Tab-separated table of N, CA and C in Angstrom:
chain	number	residue	atom	x	y	z
A	1	MET	N	71.180	64.465	63.358
A	1	MET	CA	71.578	65.555	62.394
A	1	MET	C	70.778	66.777	62.770
A	2	ASN	N	71.531	67.842	63.110
A	2	ASN	CA	70.906	69.153	63.496
A	2	ASN	C	70.947	70.000	62.223
A	3	GLN	N	69.811	70.335	61.722
A	3	GLN	CA	69.707	71.164	60.497
A	3	GLN	C	69.281	72.585	60.843
A	4	GLU	N	69.915	73.559	60.231
A	4	GLU	CA	69.548	74.940	60.453
A	4	GLU	C	68.150	75.167	59.906
A	5	GLN	N	67.308	75.956	60.640
A	5	GLN	CA	66.009	76.268	60.143
A	5	GLN	C	66.091	77.248	58.959
A	6	VAL	N	65.153	77.081	57.970
A	6	VAL	CA	65.070	78.014	56.887
A	6	VAL	C	64.065	79.074	57.230
A	7	THR	N	64.468	80.379	57.148
A	7	THR	CA	63.531	81.445	57.448
A	7	THR	C	62.792	81.727	56.160
A	8	VAL	N	61.482	81.697	56.291
A	8	VAL	CA	60.585	81.975	55.171
A	8	VAL	C	60.117	83.410	55.239
A	9	LEU	N	60.658	84.250	54.383
A	9	LEU	CA	60.244	85.678	54.391
A	9	LEU	C	59.001	85.835	53.480
A	10	ALA	N	57.934	86.201	54.131
A	10	ALA	CA	56.566	86.285	53.485
A	10	ALA	C	56.193	87.714	53.179
A	11	VAL	N	55.838	87.956	51.925
A	11	VAL	CA	55.398	89.311	51.535
A	11	VAL	C	53.993	89.186	51.033
A	12	GLY	N	53.088	89.848	51.733
A	12	GLY	CA	51.628	89.727	51.436
A	12	GLY	C	51.188	90.552	50.267
A	13	GLY	N	49.909	90.400	49.963
A	13	GLY	CA	49.346	91.123	48.771
A	13	GLY	C	48.783	92.468	49.151
A	14	THR	N	48.235	93.148	48.142
A	14	THR	CA	47.619	94.423	48.379
A	14	THR	C	46.612	94.422	49.493
A	15	GLY	N	46.731	95.357	50.371
A	15	GLY	CA	45.814	95.505	51.545
A	15	GLY	C	46.139	94.687	52.725
A	16	GLU	N	47.153	93.736	52.577
A	16	GLU	CA	47.397	92.890	53.705
A	16	GLU	C	48.477	93.436	54.649
A	17	SER	N	49.005	94.571	54.343
A	17	SER	CA	50.015	95.231	55.177
A	17	SER	C	49.794	96.736	55.088
A	18	ARG	N	50.640	97.450	55.827
A	18	ARG	CA	50.447	98.908	55.880
A	18	ARG	C	51.858	99.566	56.067
A	19	PRO	N	51.960	100.916	55.832
A	19	PRO	CA	53.311	101.465	55.922
A	19	PRO	C	54.042	101.187	57.222
A	20	ALA	N	53.446	101.274	58.347
A	20	ALA	CA	54.150	101.055	59.661
A	20	ALA	C	53.964	99.697	60.180
A	21	ASP	N	53.906	98.742	59.282
A	21	ASP	CA	53.694	97.311	59.690
A	21	ASP	C	55.011	96.699	60.124
A	22	HIS	N	55.141	96.499	61.472
A	22	HIS	CA	56.337	95.914	62.048
A	22	HIS	C	56.044	94.478	62.585
A	23	ARG	N	54.940	93.865	62.161
A	23	ARG	CA	54.678	92.521	62.644
A	23	ARG	C	55.765	91.517	62.179
A	24	THR	N	55.948	90.464	62.852
A	24	THR	CA	56.803	89.437	62.420
A	24	THR	C	56.052	88.167	62.138
A	25	ARG	N	54.871	87.938	62.758
A	25	ARG	CA	54.042	86.797	62.496
A	25	ARG	C	53.420	86.900	61.158
A	26	VAL	N	53.444	85.832	60.375
A	26	VAL	CA	52.860	85.838	59.056
A	26	VAL	C	51.393	85.841	59.171
A	27	THR	N	50.724	86.741	58.428
A	27	THR	CA	49.253	86.876	58.373
A	27	THR	C	48.742	86.762	56.951
A	28	GLY	N	47.439	86.872	56.816
A	28	GLY	CA	46.811	86.889	55.501
A	28	GLY	C	46.873	85.533	54.909
A	29	LEU	N	46.775	85.480	53.551
A	29	LEU	CA	46.773	84.224	52.798
A	29	LEU	C	47.997	83.478	52.981
A	30	LEU	N	49.177	84.012	53.157
A	30	LEU	CA	50.368	83.348	53.306
A	30	LEU	C	50.545	82.655	54.651
A	31	SER	N	49.705	83.003	55.633
A	31	SER	CA	49.744	82.319	56.940
A	31	SER	C	49.346	80.827	56.697
A	32	CYS	N	48.491	80.529	55.771
A	32	CYS	CA	48.057	79.142	55.482
A	32	CYS	C	49.280	78.339	54.949
A	33	VAL	N	50.098	79.060	54.008
A	33	VAL	CA	51.256	78.381	53.426
A	33	VAL	C	52.261	78.095	54.561
A	34	VAL	N	52.587	79.112	55.340
A	34	VAL	CA	53.659	78.998	56.399
A	34	VAL	C	53.088	77.996	57.490
A	35	GLY	N	51.835	78.094	57.780
A	35	GLY	CA	51.282	77.146	58.812
A	35	GLY	C	51.352	75.691	58.442
A	36	ALA	N	51.480	75.391	57.135
A	36	ALA	CA	51.528	73.998	56.717
A	36	ALA	C	52.976	73.469	56.649
A	37	LEU	N	53.977	74.340	56.935
A	37	LEU	CA	55.377	73.881	56.946
A	37	LEU	C	55.726	73.178	58.237
A	38	ASP	N	56.662	72.302	58.124
A	38	ASP	CA	57.125	71.599	59.395
A	38	ASP	C	58.180	72.379	60.110
A	39	ASP	N	58.756	71.853	61.170
A	39	ASP	CA	59.647	72.635	62.075
A	39	ASP	C	61.027	72.886	61.427
A	40	ARG	N	61.267	72.565	60.206
A	40	ARG	CA	62.531	72.907	59.498
A	40	ARG	C	62.384	74.409	59.083
A	41	PHE	N	61.147	75.000	59.146
A	41	PHE	CA	60.994	76.320	58.680
A	41	PHE	C	60.418	77.235	59.742
A	42	VAL	N	60.781	78.476	59.673
A	42	VAL	CA	60.164	79.507	60.527
A	42	VAL	C	59.776	80.695	59.656
A	43	GLY	N	58.537	81.107	59.798
A	43	GLY	CA	58.049	82.143	58.942
A	43	GLY	C	58.258	83.542	59.563
A	44	ARG	N	58.485	84.506	58.707
A	44	ARG	CA	58.579	85.898	59.192
A	44	ARG	C	57.934	86.846	58.155
A	45	TRP	N	57.071	87.659	58.636
A	45	TRP	CA	56.315	88.628	57.829
A	45	TRP	C	57.243	89.838	57.437
A	46	VAL	N	57.102	90.263	56.229
A	46	VAL	CA	57.813	91.479	55.759
A	46	VAL	C	56.773	92.517	55.413
A	47	GLY	N	56.606	93.506	56.295
A	47	GLY	CA	55.589	94.525	56.102
A	47	GLY	C	56.023	95.610	55.179
A	48	TYR	N	55.066	96.133	54.457
A	48	TYR	CA	55.359	97.271	53.508
A	48	TYR	C	53.953	97.862	53.255
A	49	PRO	N	53.867	98.997	52.560
A	49	PRO	CA	52.580	99.706	52.436
A	49	PRO	C	51.459	98.878	51.752
A	50	ALA	N	51.775	97.997	50.811
A	50	ALA	CA	50.831	97.124	50.125
A	50	ALA	C	49.624	97.868	49.597
A	51	SER	N	49.891	98.955	48.927
A	51	SER	CA	48.814	99.876	48.427
A	51	SER	C	48.778	99.748	46.928
A	52	TYR	N	47.536	99.818	46.387
A	52	TYR	CA	47.414	99.760	44.916
A	52	TYR	C	47.288	101.185	44.268
A	53	GLY	N	47.021	102.161	45.110
A	53	GLY	CA	46.893	103.427	44.566
A	53	GLY	C	46.315	104.453	45.597
A	54	PRO	N	46.369	105.708	45.212
A	54	PRO	CA	45.887	106.692	46.137
A	54	PRO	C	44.358	106.877	46.206
A	55	VAL	N	43.636	105.711	46.330
A	55	VAL	CA	42.177	105.779	46.383
A	55	VAL	C	41.707	106.301	47.699
A	56	ALA	N	42.524	106.096	48.768
A	56	ALA	CA	42.191	106.650	50.062
A	56	ALA	C	43.268	107.732	50.365
A	57	PHE	N	42.884	108.651	51.224
A	57	PHE	CA	43.779	109.719	51.521
A	57	PHE	C	45.155	109.177	51.990
A	58	GLY	N	46.199	109.591	51.274
A	58	GLY	CA	47.517	109.248	51.674
A	58	GLY	C	47.971	107.844	51.101
A	59	GLY	N	47.148	107.240	50.258
A	59	GLY	CA	47.567	105.966	49.670
A	59	GLY	C	48.693	106.127	48.663
A	60	LEU	N	49.577	105.212	48.591
A	60	LEU	CA	50.697	105.293	47.662
A	60	LEU	C	50.302	104.595	46.289
A	61	SER	N	50.945	104.935	45.226
A	61	SER	CA	50.756	104.253	44.039
A	61	SER	C	51.288	102.831	44.111
A	62	TYR	N	50.885	102.007	43.257
A	62	TYR	CA	51.365	100.600	43.248
A	62	TYR	C	52.892	100.588	43.100
A	63	ARG	N	53.419	101.410	42.176
A	63	ARG	CA	54.822	101.418	41.908
A	63	ARG	C	55.620	101.846	43.161
A	64	HIS	N	55.159	102.901	43.812
A	64	HIS	CA	55.897	103.361	45.057
A	64	HIS	C	55.777	102.335	46.155
A	65	SER	N	54.575	101.771	46.293
A	65	SER	CA	54.425	100.763	47.343
A	65	SER	C	55.301	99.553	47.106
A	66	THR	N	55.383	99.084	45.867
A	66	THR	CA	56.203	97.936	45.446
A	66	THR	C	57.691	98.225	45.724
A	67	GLU	N	58.113	99.504	45.421
A	67	GLU	CA	59.470	99.895	45.658
A	67	GLU	C	59.809	99.839	47.125
A	68	LEU	N	58.925	100.280	47.949
A	68	LEU	CA	59.122	100.196	49.436
A	68	LEU	C	59.193	98.721	49.870
A	69	GLY	N	58.352	97.911	49.258
A	69	GLY	CA	58.348	96.471	49.537
A	69	GLY	C	59.675	95.838	49.189
A	70	VAL	N	60.249	96.230	48.107
A	70	VAL	CA	61.550	95.745	47.703
A	70	VAL	C	62.656	96.111	48.692
A	71	ARG	N	62.643	97.395	49.146
A	71	ARG	CA	63.600	97.865	50.109
A	71	ARG	C	63.424	97.083	51.413
A	72	ARG	N	62.233	96.832	51.885
A	72	ARG	CA	62.049	96.138	53.107
A	72	ARG	C	62.442	94.718	53.018
A	73	LEU	N	62.156	94.090	51.916
A	73	LEU	CA	62.579	92.650	51.725
A	73	LEU	C	64.097	92.551	51.631
A	74	ARG	N	64.722	93.492	50.964
A	74	ARG	CA	66.176	93.506	50.942
A	74	ARG	C	66.760	93.632	52.330
A	75	ARG	N	66.133	94.519	53.132
A	75	ARG	CA	66.644	94.743	54.499
A	75	ARG	C	66.389	93.449	55.355
A	76	ALA	N	65.292	92.798	55.094
A	76	ALA	CA	65.028	91.558	55.819
A	76	ALA	C	66.006	90.492	55.468
A	77	ILE	N	66.364	90.383	54.203
A	77	ILE	CA	67.389	89.423	53.712
A	77	ILE	C	68.734	89.732	54.385
A	78	GLU	N	69.141	91.024	54.386
A	78	GLU	CA	70.431	91.348	55.032
A	78	GLU	C	70.442	91.150	56.494
A	79	ASN	N	69.326	91.230	57.200
A	79	ASN	CA	69.257	91.124	58.647
A	79	ASN	C	68.882	89.749	59.149
A	80	THR	N	68.891	88.782	58.278
A	80	THR	CA	68.465	87.408	58.616
A	80	THR	C	69.691	86.561	58.360
A	81	THR	N	70.018	85.651	59.284
A	81	THR	CA	71.124	84.708	59.099
A	81	THR	C	70.562	83.375	58.664
A	82	GLY	N	71.441	82.570	58.069
A	82	GLY	CA	70.998	81.244	57.643
A	82	GLY	C	70.261	81.216	56.316
A	83	PRO	N	69.773	80.028	55.961
A	83	PRO	CA	69.129	79.814	54.676
A	83	PRO	C	67.760	80.569	54.673
A	84	LEU	N	67.373	80.986	53.439
A	84	LEU	CA	66.138	81.754	53.245
A	84	LEU	C	65.276	81.162	52.183
A	85	ALA	N	64.002	81.336	52.375
A	85	ALA	CA	63.030	81.135	51.295
A	85	ALA	C	62.148	82.363	51.216
A	86	LEU	N	61.823	82.761	50.037
A	86	LEU	CA	61.024	83.978	49.808
A	86	LEU	C	59.689	83.536	49.241
A	87	ILE	N	58.576	83.979	49.787
A	87	ILE	CA	57.233	83.776	49.218
A	87	ILE	C	56.519	85.069	49.121
A	88	GLY	N	55.759	85.228	48.056
A	88	GLY	CA	54.968	86.448	47.850
A	88	GLY	C	53.596	86.132	47.267
A	89	TYR	N	52.640	86.779	47.668
A	89	TYR	CA	51.284	86.709	47.183
A	89	TYR	C	50.861	87.952	46.495
A	90	SER	N	50.310	87.937	45.280
A	90	SER	CA	49.736	89.100	44.588
A	90	SER	C	50.821	90.176	44.524
A	91	GLN	N	50.579	91.306	45.011
A	91	GLN	CA	51.541	92.436	44.992
A	91	GLN	C	52.870	91.944	45.588
A	92	GLY	N	52.811	91.130	46.622
A	92	GLY	CA	53.985	90.652	47.262
A	92	GLY	C	54.829	89.793	46.353
A	93	ALA	N	54.142	89.095	45.410
A	93	ALA	CA	54.892	88.280	44.369
A	93	ALA	C	55.691	89.249	43.534
A	94	THR	N	55.117	90.404	43.198
A	94	THR	CA	55.893	91.417	42.469
A	94	THR	C	57.141	91.880	43.202
A	95	VAL	N	56.977	92.060	44.539
A	95	VAL	CA	58.103	92.399	45.337
A	95	VAL	C	59.198	91.342	45.278
A	96	VAL	N	58.774	90.145	45.492
A	96	VAL	CA	59.775	88.972	45.540
A	96	VAL	C	60.427	88.874	44.110
A	97	ARG	N	59.672	89.016	43.037
A	97	ARG	CA	60.187	88.911	41.714
A	97	ARG	C	61.232	89.916	41.442
A	98	GLU	N	60.928	91.207	41.885
A	98	GLU	CA	61.886	92.297	41.714
A	98	GLU	C	63.226	92.001	42.440
A	99	VAL	N	63.090	91.486	43.685
A	99	VAL	CA	64.318	91.189	44.432
A	99	VAL	C	65.050	89.999	43.774
A	100	LEU	N	64.404	89.039	43.268
A	100	LEU	CA	65.042	87.898	42.507
A	100	LEU	C	65.812	88.548	41.304
A	101	GLY	N	65.227	89.539	40.634
A	101	GLY	CA	65.897	90.127	39.497
A	101	GLY	C	67.204	90.836	40.001
A	102	LEU	N	67.187	91.462	41.195
A	102	LEU	CA	68.357	92.105	41.744
A	102	LEU	C	69.385	90.998	42.115
A	103	VAL	N	68.984	89.867	42.553
A	103	VAL	CA	69.848	88.761	42.799
A	103	VAL	C	70.519	88.338	41.486
A	104	HIS	N	69.719	88.157	40.418
A	104	HIS	CA	70.214	87.738	39.177
A	104	HIS	C	71.263	88.746	38.602
A	105	ASP	N	71.001	90.081	38.849
A	105	ASP	CA	71.954	91.103	38.415
A	105	ASP	C	73.098	91.301	39.288
A	106	GLY	N	73.246	90.525	40.434
A	106	GLY	CA	74.362	90.623	41.305
A	106	GLY	C	74.339	91.813	42.265
A	107	ILE	N	73.170	92.477	42.331
A	107	ILE	CA	72.961	93.612	43.279
A	107	ILE	C	72.656	93.166	44.670
A	108	VAL	N	71.950	92.085	44.796
A	108	VAL	CA	71.554	91.511	46.071
A	108	VAL	C	72.219	90.100	46.172
A	109	ASP	N	72.832	89.796	47.391
A	109	ASP	CA	73.398	88.483	47.588
A	109	ASP	C	72.290	87.519	47.795
A	110	GLY	N	72.235	86.572	46.830
A	110	GLY	CA	71.182	85.567	46.953
A	110	GLY	C	71.736	84.174	47.339
A	111	SER	N	72.950	84.144	47.778
A	111	SER	CA	73.637	82.891	48.089
A	111	SER	C	72.962	82.031	49.133
A	112	ARG	N	72.128	82.714	49.967
A	112	ARG	CA	71.421	81.942	51.061
A	112	ARG	C	69.969	81.639	50.689
A	113	ILE	N	69.490	82.095	49.537
A	113	ILE	CA	68.082	81.846	49.169
A	113	ILE	C	68.030	80.491	48.504
A	114	VAL	N	67.351	79.582	49.209
A	114	VAL	CA	67.188	78.231	48.753
A	114	VAL	C	65.967	77.934	47.994
A	115	ALA	N	64.929	78.819	48.045
A	115	ALA	CA	63.694	78.642	47.381
A	115	ALA	C	62.935	79.916	47.259
A	116	ALA	N	62.044	80.023	46.293
A	116	ALA	CA	61.165	81.159	46.132
A	116	ALA	C	59.838	80.699	45.598
A	117	GLY	N	58.770	81.257	46.096
A	117	GLY	CA	57.460	80.901	45.604
A	117	GLY	C	56.597	82.147	45.332
A	118	LEU	N	55.985	82.197	44.202
A	118	LEU	CA	55.127	83.357	43.889
A	118	LEU	C	53.674	82.911	43.713
């Protein structure tokens, strides 16, 4: 039986990503979660500003950072084929929760999302 891999889209917490983060390898706390999965899963990092506020020059507010995270996660969902799982840590959990709300409201197609973890 040949089963299609589930892509795990991982959204990290505050400070674990940055605005121009184009990595695909899962890093930070969620790397431990993805690293424990078997070969039915493949992890992919979703980068976004992951900022809590303008404490440093040019830092985004939590709200703006999270909004960008939602946009990037939505884009990742749209650009990924096959079944999906979403995981988020800390601020990333807020991003995932917001996207799941958009799925519930029928704004985002969630038909391929088989699991979510916050």
